[in-house]
Tab-separated table of C-alpha atoms in Angstrom:
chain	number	residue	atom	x	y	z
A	1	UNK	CA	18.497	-64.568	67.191
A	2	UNK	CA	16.535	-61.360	67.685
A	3	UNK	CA	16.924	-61.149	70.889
A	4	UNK	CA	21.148	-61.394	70.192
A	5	UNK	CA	20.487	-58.576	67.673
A	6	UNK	CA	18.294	-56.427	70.079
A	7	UNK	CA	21.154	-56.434	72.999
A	8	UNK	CA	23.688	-56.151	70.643
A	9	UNK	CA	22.125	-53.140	69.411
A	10	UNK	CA	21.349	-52.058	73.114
A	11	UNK	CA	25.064	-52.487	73.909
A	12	UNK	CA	25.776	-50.290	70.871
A	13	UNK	CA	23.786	-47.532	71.777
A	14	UNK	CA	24.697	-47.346	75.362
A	15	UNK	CA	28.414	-47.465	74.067
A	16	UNK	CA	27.557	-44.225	72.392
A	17	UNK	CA	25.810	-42.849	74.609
A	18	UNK	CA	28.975	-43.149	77.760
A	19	UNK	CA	30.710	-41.611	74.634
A	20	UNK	CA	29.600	-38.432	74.846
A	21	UNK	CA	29.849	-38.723	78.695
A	22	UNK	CA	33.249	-39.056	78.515
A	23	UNK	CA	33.814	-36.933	75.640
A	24	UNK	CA	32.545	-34.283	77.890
A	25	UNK	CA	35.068	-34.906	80.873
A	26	UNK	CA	37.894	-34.710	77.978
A	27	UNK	CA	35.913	-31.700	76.613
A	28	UNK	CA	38.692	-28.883	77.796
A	29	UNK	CA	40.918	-30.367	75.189
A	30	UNK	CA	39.351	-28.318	72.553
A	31	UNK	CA	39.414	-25.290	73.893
A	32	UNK	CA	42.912	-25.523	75.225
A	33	UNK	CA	44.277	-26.750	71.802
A	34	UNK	CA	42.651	-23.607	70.236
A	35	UNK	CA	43.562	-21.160	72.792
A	36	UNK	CA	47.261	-22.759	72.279
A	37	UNK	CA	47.201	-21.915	68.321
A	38	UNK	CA	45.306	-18.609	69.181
A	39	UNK	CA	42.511	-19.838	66.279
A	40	UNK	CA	40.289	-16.978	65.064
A	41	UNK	CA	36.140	-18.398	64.231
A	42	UNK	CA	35.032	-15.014	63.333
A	43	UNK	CA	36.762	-11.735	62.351
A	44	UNK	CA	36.066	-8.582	62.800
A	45	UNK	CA	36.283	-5.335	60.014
A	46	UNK	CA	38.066	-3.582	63.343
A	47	UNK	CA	39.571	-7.076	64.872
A	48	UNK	CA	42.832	-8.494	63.196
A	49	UNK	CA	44.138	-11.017	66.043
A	50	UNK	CA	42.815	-12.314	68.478
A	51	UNK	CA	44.631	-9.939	71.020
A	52	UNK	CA	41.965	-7.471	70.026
A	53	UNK	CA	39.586	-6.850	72.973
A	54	UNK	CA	36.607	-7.685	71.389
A	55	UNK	CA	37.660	-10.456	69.235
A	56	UNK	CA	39.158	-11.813	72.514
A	57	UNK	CA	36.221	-11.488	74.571
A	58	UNK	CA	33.908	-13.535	72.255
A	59	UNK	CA	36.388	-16.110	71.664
A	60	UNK	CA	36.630	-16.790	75.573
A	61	UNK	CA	32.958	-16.987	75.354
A	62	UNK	CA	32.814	-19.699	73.035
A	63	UNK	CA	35.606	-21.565	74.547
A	64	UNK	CA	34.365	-21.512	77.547
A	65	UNK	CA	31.114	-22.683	76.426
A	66	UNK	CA	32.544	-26.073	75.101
A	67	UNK	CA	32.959	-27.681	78.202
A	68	UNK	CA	30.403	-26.152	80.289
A	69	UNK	CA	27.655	-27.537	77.584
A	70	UNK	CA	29.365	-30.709	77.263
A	71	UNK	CA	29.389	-30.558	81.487
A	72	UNK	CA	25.679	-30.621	81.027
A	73	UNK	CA	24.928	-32.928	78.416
A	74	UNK	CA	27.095	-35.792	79.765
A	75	UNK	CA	25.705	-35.591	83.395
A	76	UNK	CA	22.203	-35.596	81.435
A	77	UNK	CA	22.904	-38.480	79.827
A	78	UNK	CA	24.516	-39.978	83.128
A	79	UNK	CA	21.301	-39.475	84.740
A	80	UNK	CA	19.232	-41.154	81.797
A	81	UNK	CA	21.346	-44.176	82.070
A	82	UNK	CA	20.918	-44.772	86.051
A	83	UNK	CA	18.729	-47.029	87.833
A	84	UNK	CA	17.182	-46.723	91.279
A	85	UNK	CA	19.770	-48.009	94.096
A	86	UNK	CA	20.665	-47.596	97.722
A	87	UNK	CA	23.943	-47.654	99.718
A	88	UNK	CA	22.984	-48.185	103.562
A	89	UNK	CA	24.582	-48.861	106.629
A	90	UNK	CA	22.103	-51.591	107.938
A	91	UNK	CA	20.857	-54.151	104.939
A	92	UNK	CA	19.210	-56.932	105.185
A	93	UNK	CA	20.390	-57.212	109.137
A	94	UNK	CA	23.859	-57.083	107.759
A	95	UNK	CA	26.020	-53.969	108.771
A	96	UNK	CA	27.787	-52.246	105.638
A	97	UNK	CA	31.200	-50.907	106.539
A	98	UNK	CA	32.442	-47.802	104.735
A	99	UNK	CA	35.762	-46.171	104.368
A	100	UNK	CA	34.638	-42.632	102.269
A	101	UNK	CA	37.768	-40.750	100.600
A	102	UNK	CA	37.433	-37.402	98.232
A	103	UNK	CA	37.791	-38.635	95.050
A	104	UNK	CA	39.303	-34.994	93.808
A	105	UNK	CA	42.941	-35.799	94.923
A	106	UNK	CA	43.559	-38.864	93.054
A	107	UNK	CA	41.239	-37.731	89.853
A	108	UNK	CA	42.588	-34.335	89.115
A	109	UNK	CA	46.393	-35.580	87.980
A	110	UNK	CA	44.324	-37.349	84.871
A	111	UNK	CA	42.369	-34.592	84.017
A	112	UNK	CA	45.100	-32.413	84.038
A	113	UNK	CA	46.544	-34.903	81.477
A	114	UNK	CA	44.631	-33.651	79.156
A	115	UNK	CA	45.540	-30.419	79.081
A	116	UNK	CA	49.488	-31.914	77.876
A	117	UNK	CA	47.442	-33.769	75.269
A	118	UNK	CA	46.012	-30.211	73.579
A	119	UNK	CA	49.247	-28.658	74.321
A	120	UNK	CA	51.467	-31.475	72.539
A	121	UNK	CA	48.760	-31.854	69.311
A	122	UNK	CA	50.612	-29.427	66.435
A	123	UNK	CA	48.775	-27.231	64.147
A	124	UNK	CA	49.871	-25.975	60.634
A	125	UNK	CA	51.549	-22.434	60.534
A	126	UNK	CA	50.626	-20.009	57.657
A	127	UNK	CA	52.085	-16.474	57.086
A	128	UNK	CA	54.965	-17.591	59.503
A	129	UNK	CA	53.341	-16.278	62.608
A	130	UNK	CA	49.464	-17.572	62.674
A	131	UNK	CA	48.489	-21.506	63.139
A	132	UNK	CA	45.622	-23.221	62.006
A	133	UNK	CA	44.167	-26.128	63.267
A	134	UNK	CA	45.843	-29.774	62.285
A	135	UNK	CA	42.474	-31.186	61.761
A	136	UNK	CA	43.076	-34.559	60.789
A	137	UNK	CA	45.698	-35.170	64.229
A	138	UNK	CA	43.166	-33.416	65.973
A	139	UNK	CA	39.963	-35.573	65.504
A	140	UNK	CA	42.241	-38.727	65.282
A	141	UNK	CA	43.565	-37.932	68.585
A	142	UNK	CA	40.385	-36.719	70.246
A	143	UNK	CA	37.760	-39.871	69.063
A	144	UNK	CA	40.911	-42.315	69.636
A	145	UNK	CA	41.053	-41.344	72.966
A	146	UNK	CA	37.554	-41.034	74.180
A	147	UNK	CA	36.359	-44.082	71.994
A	148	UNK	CA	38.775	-46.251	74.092
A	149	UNK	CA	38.505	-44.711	77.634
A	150	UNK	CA	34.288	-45.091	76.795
A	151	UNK	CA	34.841	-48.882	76.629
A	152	UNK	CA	35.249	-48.688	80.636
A	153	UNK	CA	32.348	-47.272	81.401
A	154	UNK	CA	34.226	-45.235	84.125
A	155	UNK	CA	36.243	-42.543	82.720
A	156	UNK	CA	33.893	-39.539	84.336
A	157	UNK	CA	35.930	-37.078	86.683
A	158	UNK	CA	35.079	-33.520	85.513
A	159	UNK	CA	35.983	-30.518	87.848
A	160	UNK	CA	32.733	-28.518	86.124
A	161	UNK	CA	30.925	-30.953	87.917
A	162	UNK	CA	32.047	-29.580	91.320
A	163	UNK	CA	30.473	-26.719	91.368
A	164	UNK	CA	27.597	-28.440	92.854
A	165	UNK	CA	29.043	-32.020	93.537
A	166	UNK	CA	31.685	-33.259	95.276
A	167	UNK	CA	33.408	-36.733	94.435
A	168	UNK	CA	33.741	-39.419	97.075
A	169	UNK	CA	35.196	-42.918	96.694
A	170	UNK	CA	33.331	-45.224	99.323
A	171	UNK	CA	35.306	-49.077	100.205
A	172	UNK	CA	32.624	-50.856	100.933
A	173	UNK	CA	33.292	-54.051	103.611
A	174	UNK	CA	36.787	-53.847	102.666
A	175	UNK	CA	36.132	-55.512	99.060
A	176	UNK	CA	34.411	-52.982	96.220
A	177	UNK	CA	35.289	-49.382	96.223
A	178	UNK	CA	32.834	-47.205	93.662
A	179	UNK	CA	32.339	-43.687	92.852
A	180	UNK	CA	29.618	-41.548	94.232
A	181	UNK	CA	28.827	-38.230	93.093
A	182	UNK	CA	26.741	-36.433	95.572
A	183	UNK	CA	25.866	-32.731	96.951
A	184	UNK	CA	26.854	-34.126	100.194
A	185	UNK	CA	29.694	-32.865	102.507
A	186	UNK	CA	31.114	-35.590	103.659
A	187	UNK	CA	33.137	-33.307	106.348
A	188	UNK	CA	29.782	-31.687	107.774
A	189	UNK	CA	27.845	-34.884	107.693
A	190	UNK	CA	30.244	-36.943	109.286
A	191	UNK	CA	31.388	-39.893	107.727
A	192	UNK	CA	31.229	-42.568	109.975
A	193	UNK	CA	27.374	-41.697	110.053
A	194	UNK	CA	26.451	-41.014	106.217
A	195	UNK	CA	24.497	-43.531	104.367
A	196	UNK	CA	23.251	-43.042	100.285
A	197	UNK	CA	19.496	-43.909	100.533
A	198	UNK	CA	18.730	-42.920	97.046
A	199	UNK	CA	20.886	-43.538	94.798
A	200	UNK	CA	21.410	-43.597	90.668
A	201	UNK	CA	23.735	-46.540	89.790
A	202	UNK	CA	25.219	-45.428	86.258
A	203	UNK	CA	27.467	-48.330	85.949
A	204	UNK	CA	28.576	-50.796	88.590
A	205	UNK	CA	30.829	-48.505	89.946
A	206	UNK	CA	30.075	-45.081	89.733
A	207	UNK	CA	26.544	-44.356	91.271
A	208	UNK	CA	24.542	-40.382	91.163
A	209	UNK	CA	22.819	-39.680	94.636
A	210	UNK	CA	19.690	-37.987	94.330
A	211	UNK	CA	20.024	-36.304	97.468
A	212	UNK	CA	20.335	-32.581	98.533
């Protein structure tokens, strides 16, 4: 019985915990649906709208600062969660066979779903010309969607992430095919050669490679 209650509670908090991972590869939603209905957080004695230079400039600061943040927390948190692995050519006598794809080109078209999503959420217009945000539609939409793309454990493609990673889909012997994210160039290395000694598997398909 308490050891039922202790995974389900493990379960639970791992659940929320690959929540905020995802929530932070569907974190440009916010900012897009803002920019969209032009909302104002602080104003200005000299700054009406947000067209004003330096009411713009601070509110493409803090825009910008939602994903990157959420960038960093979720691949935190991603790294927290993983456990030691390896991905070689030779195991156990046995050779591994690997076909390695970027993962970029077939990724990307979903993330850029999510900029439709912010676009196509409404807000409420006041004074016939400004818009404030539809709260209610927005957080509905927003926890809706990244409560039931967390239950897969694999919803994690975020471009931020590129900056230092790149994205590679490895087939291995023709049967599995997980995600690697890894400082390696694949193009450089050679991939008929590259192997993933150290690994961090997050889930059972998407693994972190400690590497440089």
């Amino acid at each position: 019985m308490m050891t039922t209650f202790i995974n389900i509670i493990e379960r639970f908090l791992r659940y929320l915990a690959w929540l905020v991972v995802t929530m932070s590869s569907t974190s440009v939603i916010m900012p897009i649906y803002f920019i969209k209905i032009r909302y104002i957080f602080f104003h200005f004695p000299d700054c009406i709208t947000i067209g004003d230079n330096l009411l713009f400039i601070i509110h493409i600061v803090l825009y910008m600062a939602v994903p990157i943040v959420m960038t960093l927390l979720g691949f935190w948190i991603m790294k927290k969660l993983g456990t030691s692995d390896e991905l070689k050519r030779i195991n156990d006598g046995k050779e591994n066979l690997f076909r390695i794809t970027p993962a970029e080109t077939s990724n990307l078209p979903t993330y850029l779903g999510y900029f439709f999503i912010a676009l196509s959420i409404p807000g409420v217009t006041i004074a016939d010309t400004l818009e404030q945000p539809s709260w209610p539609i927005l957080f509905a939409v927003y926890f809706i969607l990244n409560g039931l793309l967390a239950l897969s454990e694999r919803s994690f493609f975020n471009p931020l992430v590129m900056v230092r990673y790149n994205f590679y889909n490895v087939l291995v012997n023709n049967q599995v095919e997980i995600l690697i994210i890894s400082k390696k160039d694949i193009k450089k290395d050679g991939g008929d050669e590259v192997e993933f000694p150290h690994l961090l598997k997050v889930t059972e398909t998407i693994f972190i490679d400690k590497d440089k």
